[in-house]
Coordinates of C-alpha atoms and ligand atoms in Angstrom, one line a residue:
M1 CA -24.2 -5.3 -92.0
A2 CA -25.9 -6.9 -89.0
L3 CA -23.7 -8.4 -86.2
I4 CA -25.6 -10.8 -83.9
L5 CA -24.3 -12.2 -80.6
G6 CA -25.5 -15.8 -80.2
I7 CA -25.6 -17.4 -76.8
E8 CA -26.1 -21.1 -76.2
T9 CA -26.3 -22.8 -72.7
S10 CA -29.0 -25.4 -73.2
C11 CA -27.0 -28.4 -72.1
D12 CA -23.3 -28.8 -71.3
E13 CA -21.5 -26.2 -73.5
T14 CA -21.3 -22.6 -72.5
A15 CA -21.0 -20.9 -75.9
A16 CA -21.1 -17.5 -77.5
S17 CA -20.4 -16.3 -81.0
V18 CA -20.6 -13.2 -83.2
V19 CA -21.9 -13.8 -86.7
E20 CA -22.3 -11.3 -89.5
N21 CA -25.5 -11.4 -91.6
G22 CA -26.3 -15.0 -90.5
R23 CA -23.3 -16.4 -92.4
R24 CA -19.9 -15.1 -91.5
I25 CA -18.4 -16.2 -88.2
L26 CA -16.4 -13.5 -86.5
S27 CA -15.8 -15.4 -83.3
N28 CA -17.0 -18.7 -81.9
V29 CA -16.1 -19.5 -78.2
V30 CA -17.2 -22.8 -76.6
A31 CA -16.4 -23.8 -73.0
S32 CA -17.0 -27.5 -72.8
Q33 CA -18.0 -29.2 -69.6
I34 CA -17.2 -32.8 -70.9
D35 CA -14.5 -33.4 -68.3
L36 CA -16.9 -32.5 -65.4
H37 CA -19.7 -34.8 -66.6
A38 CA -17.5 -37.7 -67.8
P39 CA -17.3 -39.4 -64.3
Y40 CA -21.2 -39.6 -64.3
G41 CA -21.4 -41.1 -67.9
G42 CA -23.8 -38.3 -68.9
V43 CA -24.7 -34.7 -68.2
F44 CA -25.4 -33.9 -64.5
P45 CA -27.9 -31.0 -64.7
E46 CA -27.0 -29.3 -61.4
I47 CA -23.3 -29.2 -62.2
A48 CA -24.1 -28.0 -65.7
S49 CA -26.1 -24.9 -64.6
R50 CA -23.5 -24.0 -61.9
E51 CA -20.7 -24.2 -64.4
H52 CA -22.7 -22.0 -66.9
V53 CA -22.9 -19.3 -64.2
L54 CA -19.1 -19.4 -63.8
K55 CA -18.3 -19.4 -67.6
I56 CA -21.0 -17.3 -69.3
I57 CA -19.4 -13.8 -68.8
P58 CA -15.8 -14.8 -69.7
V59 CA -17.1 -16.7 -72.7
I60 CA -19.1 -13.7 -74.0
E61 CA -16.2 -11.3 -73.3
D62 CA -13.9 -13.6 -75.3
A63 CA -16.4 -13.8 -78.2
L64 CA -16.6 -10.0 -78.4
K65 CA -12.8 -9.6 -78.1
D66 CA -12.1 -12.2 -80.8
A67 CA -14.6 -10.4 -83.1
G68 CA -13.0 -7.1 -82.3
I69 CA -16.3 -5.4 -81.4
A70 CA -18.2 -3.9 -78.4
F71 CA -21.8 -4.5 -77.3
R72 CA -22.8 -1.2 -79.1
D73 CA -21.8 -2.7 -82.5
L74 CA -24.4 -5.5 -82.2
A75 CA -27.7 -5.5 -84.2
A76 CA -29.3 -8.0 -81.8
V77 CA -28.7 -10.5 -79.0
A78 CA -29.9 -14.1 -79.7
V79 CA -30.2 -16.9 -77.1
T80 CA -31.4 -20.5 -77.0
H81 CA -34.6 -20.6 -74.8
G82 CA -35.4 -24.2 -75.3
P83 CA -35.5 -27.2 -75.6
G84 CA -32.9 -28.1 -72.9
L85 CA -32.2 -28.3 -69.2
A86 CA -34.2 -25.6 -67.3
G87 CA -31.3 -24.5 -65.0
S88 CA -28.9 -24.3 -67.9
L89 CA -31.2 -22.4 -70.3
L90 CA -32.0 -19.9 -67.5
V91 CA -28.4 -18.8 -67.3
G92 CA -28.2 -18.0 -71.0
V93 CA -31.6 -16.4 -71.2
N94 CA -31.1 -14.1 -68.2
T95 CA -27.7 -13.0 -69.4
A96 CA -28.9 -12.3 -72.9
K97 CA -31.8 -10.2 -71.5
A98 CA -29.5 -8.2 -69.3
I99 CA -27.1 -7.5 -72.2
A100 CA -29.9 -6.6 -74.7
F101 CA -31.8 -4.4 -72.2
A102 CA -28.7 -2.6 -70.9
N103 CA -27.5 -1.9 -74.5
D104 CA -30.9 -1.2 -76.0
K105 CA -30.7 -4.0 -78.5
P106 CA -33.4 -6.4 -79.8
L107 CA -33.6 -9.8 -78.0
I108 CA -34.3 -12.9 -80.1
G109 CA -35.2 -16.2 -78.5
I110 CA -34.1 -19.2 -80.6
N111 CA -35.2 -22.8 -80.6
H112 CA -32.0 -25.0 -80.1
L113 CA -33.0 -27.3 -82.9
E114 CA -33.5 -24.4 -85.3
G115 CA -30.0 -23.4 -84.4
H116 CA -28.7 -26.8 -85.3
I117 CA -30.4 -26.5 -88.7
Y118 CA -28.8 -23.1 -89.3
A119 CA -25.3 -24.3 -88.8
N120 CA -25.7 -25.2 -92.4
W121 CA -25.9 -21.6 -93.4
L122 CA -22.6 -20.7 -91.7
E123 CA -19.9 -20.1 -94.3
L124 CA -17.6 -22.9 -93.0
S125 CA -20.3 -25.4 -93.9
T126 CA -19.4 -27.7 -96.8
K127 CA -21.6 -28.3 -99.8
D128 CA -21.8 -31.7 -101.4
T129 CA -20.7 -30.8 -105.0
K130 CA -22.6 -33.7 -106.6
K131 CA -25.4 -31.7 -108.0
H132 CA -25.6 -28.5 -106.1
E133 CA -28.5 -26.2 -107.1
E134 CA -29.3 -22.7 -106.0
K135 CA -32.8 -23.6 -105.1
I136 CA -32.8 -24.6 -101.4
F137 CA -36.5 -25.0 -100.4
P138 CA -38.3 -27.2 -99.9
L139 CA -35.8 -29.2 -97.9
I140 CA -35.7 -32.1 -95.5
A141 CA -33.6 -31.6 -92.3
L142 CA -32.5 -34.6 -90.2
I143 CA -31.8 -33.3 -86.7
V144 CA -30.0 -35.9 -84.6
S145 CA -28.5 -34.9 -81.2
G146 CA -28.2 -36.1 -77.7
G147 CA -31.8 -35.2 -76.9
H148 CA -33.6 -35.3 -80.3
S149 CA -34.1 -37.2 -83.5
E150 CA -36.4 -35.5 -85.9
I151 CA -37.2 -35.3 -89.6
V152 CA -38.4 -31.8 -90.5
L153 CA -39.8 -30.3 -93.7
M154 CA -38.8 -26.7 -94.4
C155 CA -40.5 -24.7 -97.1
A156 CA -39.1 -21.3 -96.1
H157 CA -36.7 -19.8 -93.6
N158 CA -37.6 -20.4 -90.0
D159 CA -40.7 -22.4 -91.1
Y160 CA -40.8 -26.0 -89.9
R161 CA -43.2 -29.0 -90.2
Q162 CA -42.2 -32.0 -88.1
L163 CA -42.7 -35.2 -90.1
G164 CA -41.3 -37.6 -87.5
H165 CA -39.6 -37.9 -84.2
T166 CA -38.2 -40.5 -81.9
I167 CA -40.7 -42.4 -79.8
D168 CA -38.1 -43.4 -77.2
D169 CA -34.3 -42.7 -77.1
A170 CA -32.7 -40.0 -79.3
A171 CA -29.9 -41.2 -81.7
G172 CA -27.2 -39.5 -79.6
E173 CA -28.5 -40.9 -76.4
A174 CA -28.3 -44.4 -78.0
F175 CA -24.7 -43.8 -79.0
D176 CA -23.9 -42.6 -75.4
K177 CA -25.6 -45.5 -73.7
V178 CA -24.1 -48.2 -75.9
A179 CA -20.7 -46.6 -75.5
R180 CA -21.1 -46.8 -71.8
L181 CA -22.0 -50.5 -72.1
L182 CA -18.8 -51.1 -74.1
G183 CA -16.7 -49.1 -71.6
L184 CA -15.9 -46.5 -74.2
G185 CA -16.6 -43.3 -72.1
F186 CA -18.5 -40.1 -72.6
P187 CA -19.5 -38.6 -75.0
G188 CA -20.3 -41.9 -76.7
G189 CA -20.7 -40.8 -80.3
P190 CA -17.1 -40.0 -81.1
A191 CA -15.9 -43.0 -79.0
I192 CA -18.1 -45.4 -80.9
Q193 CA -17.0 -43.9 -84.3
K194 CA -13.4 -44.3 -83.3
A195 CA -13.8 -47.9 -82.1
A196 CA -15.8 -48.8 -85.2
E197 CA -12.9 -47.9 -87.5
T198 CA -11.3 -51.2 -86.9
G199 CA -14.5 -53.2 -86.7
D200 CA -16.7 -55.2 -89.1
P201 CA -20.2 -53.6 -89.5
N202 CA -21.6 -57.0 -90.5
A203 CA -20.2 -58.9 -87.6
F204 CA -23.4 -58.8 -85.6
A205 CA -27.0 -58.5 -87.0
L206 CA -28.5 -55.8 -84.8
P207 CA -32.1 -54.8 -85.4
R208 CA -33.3 -51.9 -87.5
A209 CA -36.7 -50.6 -86.3
W210 CA -38.6 -49.4 -89.4
L211 CA -41.9 -48.9 -87.6
T212 CA -45.3 -48.4 -89.3
D213 CA -44.9 -44.7 -89.2
P214 CA -42.2 -44.2 -91.9
Y215 CA -40.6 -41.1 -90.3
N216 CA -40.6 -42.0 -86.6
F217 CA -37.6 -43.5 -84.9
S218 CA -37.1 -46.0 -82.1
F219 CA -33.7 -46.9 -80.8
S220 CA -34.5 -48.6 -77.5
G221 CA -34.8 -52.1 -79.1
L222 CA -31.3 -51.6 -80.7
K223 CA -29.9 -50.5 -77.4
T224 CA -31.4 -53.6 -75.6
A225 CA -30.2 -55.9 -78.4
A226 CA -26.6 -54.5 -77.8
L227 CA -27.0 -55.1 -74.1
H228 CA -28.1 -58.7 -74.6
L229 CA -25.2 -59.3 -77.0
V230 CA -22.7 -57.9 -74.5
R231 CA -24.1 -60.1 -71.7
K232 CA -24.0 -63.2 -74.0
L233 CA -20.4 -62.7 -75.0
D234 CA -17.3 -63.3 -72.9
N235 CA -16.5 -60.1 -71.1
A236 CA -12.8 -60.8 -71.0
A237 CA -12.6 -60.9 -74.8
L238 CA -15.4 -58.5 -75.8
P239 CA -15.2 -57.7 -79.6
V240 CA -15.7 -54.0 -78.9
A241 CA -14.7 -52.8 -82.4
D242 CA -17.1 -55.2 -84.1
I243 CA -20.0 -54.4 -81.8
A244 CA -19.4 -50.6 -82.2
A245 CA -19.3 -51.0 -86.0
S246 CA -22.4 -53.2 -86.1
F247 CA -24.3 -50.8 -83.8
Q248 CA -23.1 -47.7 -85.8
A249 CA -24.2 -49.4 -89.1
A250 CA -27.7 -50.2 -87.7
I251 CA -28.4 -46.8 -86.4
T252 CA -27.1 -44.9 -89.4
D253 CA -28.9 -47.2 -91.9
V254 CA -32.2 -46.2 -90.3
L255 CA -31.4 -42.5 -90.2
V256 CA -30.3 -42.5 -93.9
E257 CA -33.2 -44.6 -95.2
K258 CA -36.0 -42.6 -93.5
T259 CA -34.5 -39.3 -94.4
I260 CA -34.2 -40.2 -98.1
R261 CA -37.7 -41.6 -98.1
A262 CA -39.0 -38.2 -96.7
A263 CA -37.0 -36.3 -99.3
Q264 CA -38.5 -38.4 -102.2
E265 CA -42.0 -38.2 -100.9
H266 CA -41.8 -34.4 -100.6
H267 CA -39.8 -33.8 -103.8
V268 CA -37.3 -31.6 -102.0
A269 CA -34.4 -29.8 -103.5
Q270 CA -31.9 -30.8 -100.8
I271 CA -31.3 -32.6 -97.5
L272 CA -29.6 -31.0 -94.5
L273 CA -28.0 -32.8 -91.6
A274 CA -27.9 -31.2 -88.2
G275 CA -27.0 -31.9 -84.5
G276 CA -24.2 -33.6 -82.8
V277 CA -24.7 -37.0 -84.4
A278 CA -24.4 -35.3 -87.8
A279 CA -20.7 -35.3 -87.0
N280 CA -20.7 -39.0 -87.5
A281 CA -18.5 -40.0 -90.5
R282 CA -20.6 -43.0 -91.5
L283 CA -23.8 -41.1 -91.4
R284 CA -22.3 -38.3 -93.5
A285 CA -20.8 -40.7 -96.1
Q286 CA -23.9 -42.9 -96.4
M287 CA -26.2 -40.0 -96.7
I288 CA -24.1 -38.3 -99.5
A289 CA -23.7 -41.6 -101.3
R290 CA -27.4 -42.6 -101.3
A291 CA -29.3 -39.3 -101.5
P292 CA -30.9 -38.4 -104.8
V293 CA -30.5 -34.7 -104.0
P294 CA -27.6 -32.5 -102.7
V295 CA -26.8 -33.0 -99.1
L296 CA -25.5 -30.1 -96.8
I297 CA -23.7 -30.9 -93.6
P298 CA -21.9 -28.5 -91.3
P299 CA -18.3 -29.3 -90.5
P300 CA -18.1 -31.6 -87.4
Q301 CA -17.2 -28.7 -85.0
L302 CA -20.4 -26.8 -86.0
C303 CA -22.6 -29.9 -85.7
V304 CA -22.2 -30.0 -81.9
D305 CA -23.5 -27.2 -79.7
N306 CA -22.2 -23.7 -80.4
G307 CA -23.3 -20.0 -80.4
A308 CA -22.8 -19.3 -84.1
M309 CA -25.7 -21.5 -85.1
I310 CA -28.0 -19.5 -82.7
A311 CA -26.8 -16.2 -84.2
S312 CA -27.4 -17.5 -87.7
A313 CA -30.9 -18.7 -87.1
A314 CA -31.7 -15.3 -85.4
W315 CA -30.6 -13.3 -88.5
W316 CA -33.6 -14.5 -90.6
H317 CA -36.0 -13.7 -87.7
L318 CA -34.4 -10.2 -87.4
E319 CA -34.7 -9.6 -91.1
R320 CA -38.5 -10.2 -90.8
G321 CA -38.7 -7.8 -87.9
E322 CA -39.4 -10.6 -85.4
R323 CA -38.3 -9.9 -81.8
S324 CA -38.9 -11.5 -78.4
G325 CA -40.4 -9.7 -75.5
W326 CA -38.6 -9.0 -72.2
D327 CA -40.8 -11.8 -70.8
L328 CA -39.0 -14.4 -72.9
D329 CA -39.0 -17.6 -70.8
V330 CA -37.2 -20.9 -71.0
V331 CA -39.3 -23.7 -72.5
T332 CA -37.6 -27.0 -71.7
S333 CA -39.7 -29.0 -74.3
L334 CA -40.0 -26.2 -76.9
R335 CA -41.1 -27.6 -80.3
L336 CA -40.2 -26.4 -83.8
Q337 CA -43.1 -24.4 -85.2
S338 CA -44.3 -23.2 -88.6
T339 CA -44.5 -19.5 -89.3
D340 CA -48.3 -19.7 -89.0
E341 CA -48.1 -21.4 -85.6
R342 CA -45.7 -18.7 -84.3
G343 CA -47.9 -15.9 -85.8
Q344 CA -51.1 -17.3 -84.1
K345 CA -49.3 -17.5 -80.8
A346 CA -48.0 -13.9 -81.1
N347 CA -51.6 -12.7 -82.0
G348 CA -53.5 -14.6 -79.4
Ligands
LIG401 O1 -26.1 -31.5 -80.6 P1 -25.3 -31.9 -79.4 O2 -23.9 -31.3 -79.3 O3 -26.0 -31.7 -78.1 C1 -27.4 -31.8 -77.9 O4 -28.1 -30.9 -78.4 O5 -27.8 -32.9 -77.5 O6 -25.2 -33.5 -79.6 C2 -24.5 -34.3 -78.7 C3 -24.7 -35.7 -79.1 C4 -24.1 -36.7 -78.1 O7 -25.0 -37.7 -77.8 C5 -22.8 -37.3 -78.8 O8 -22.5 -38.6 -78.4 C6 -23.3 -37.2 -80.2 O9 -24.0 -35.9 -80.3 N1 -22.1 -37.2 -81.2 C7 -21.9 -38.1 -82.1 C8 -20.7 -37.8 -82.7 N2 -20.2 -36.6 -82.2 C9 -21.1 -36.2 -81.2 N3 -22.6 -39.2 -82.4 C10 -22.1 -40.0 -83.3 N4 -20.9 -39.8 -84.0 C11 -20.2 -38.7 -83.7 N5 -19.0 -38.5 -84.3
LIG402 ZN1 -27.6 -29.6 -79.5

């Protein structure tokens, strides 16, 4: 039995969790900073890192207490070392190093996006029962968060090939910006979803950017179209629900269509959704309804940032004997890599 402490501080959540063998969550503590950033309509980096400093030790102590274990019971300490905000990442990485070093435990640096993918291996995660098969690879993962929108092909654990990415805004960023435009507050994704419940998704024809590259995304045109629409309409009687529903339909149509196309082209066994935007009810429903293969999606609370997903991703690295050195550094624009790329870097 391997217990891993997963620490996550890449953005605005201070999170720590203890996970057994990459799957069973023994504790999962998240200190959210949403209220602190809400007045700014987005994450304020300086405030985020200062708050992480205040919260990191109590959050880790709570995670150990909830799991009923001590540092000596751990098999490893895992931490997000990128991508993310430099000052925020540093708090997690330095704390993880101190705990691992002082307790003579392996340190494992994890890519935040890899963590989002591995939320799907946590036991709480739901399986679409349509046609579930044991065979899990190859698979297509759609990672959609506040900072990223990527379509990734995985042929084995911890082995990633990026097929497409956003060329401008991330999906979550588009949700957040349009929510601000509509006066719906921060974070925008859940607010737009809520407003859209009573709206008509066909009320306004907002653009879907298909692009020549089939797996890349662009959401800035959609954002601008929403801005022009709001300016054109009467502000006193803005049809917020209809705009929110039309925007949500436009963005999720593109995410679903491109993911399914990638799944078909690569003859994959399943599709995984990951990242904060994967909490979106329309995206989840449409993907399950339209996908020709089973779809795995973490429950909404595991789609957003948490430490359990970091501990889960780390377990497969630990199984292969992979460790990080004490010189592990934060990499604000860290990319997902294939096993070969990681091996080449370690060798040279
Ligand atoms: O993965 P995450 O917690 O943090 C990053 O790594 O960025 O994702 C946060 C993003 C925010 O942009 C938020 O608006 C979006 O996920 N989000 C949603 C929903 N819940 C969170 N977007 C659409 N619908 C939701 N229900
Ligand atoms: Zn995230």
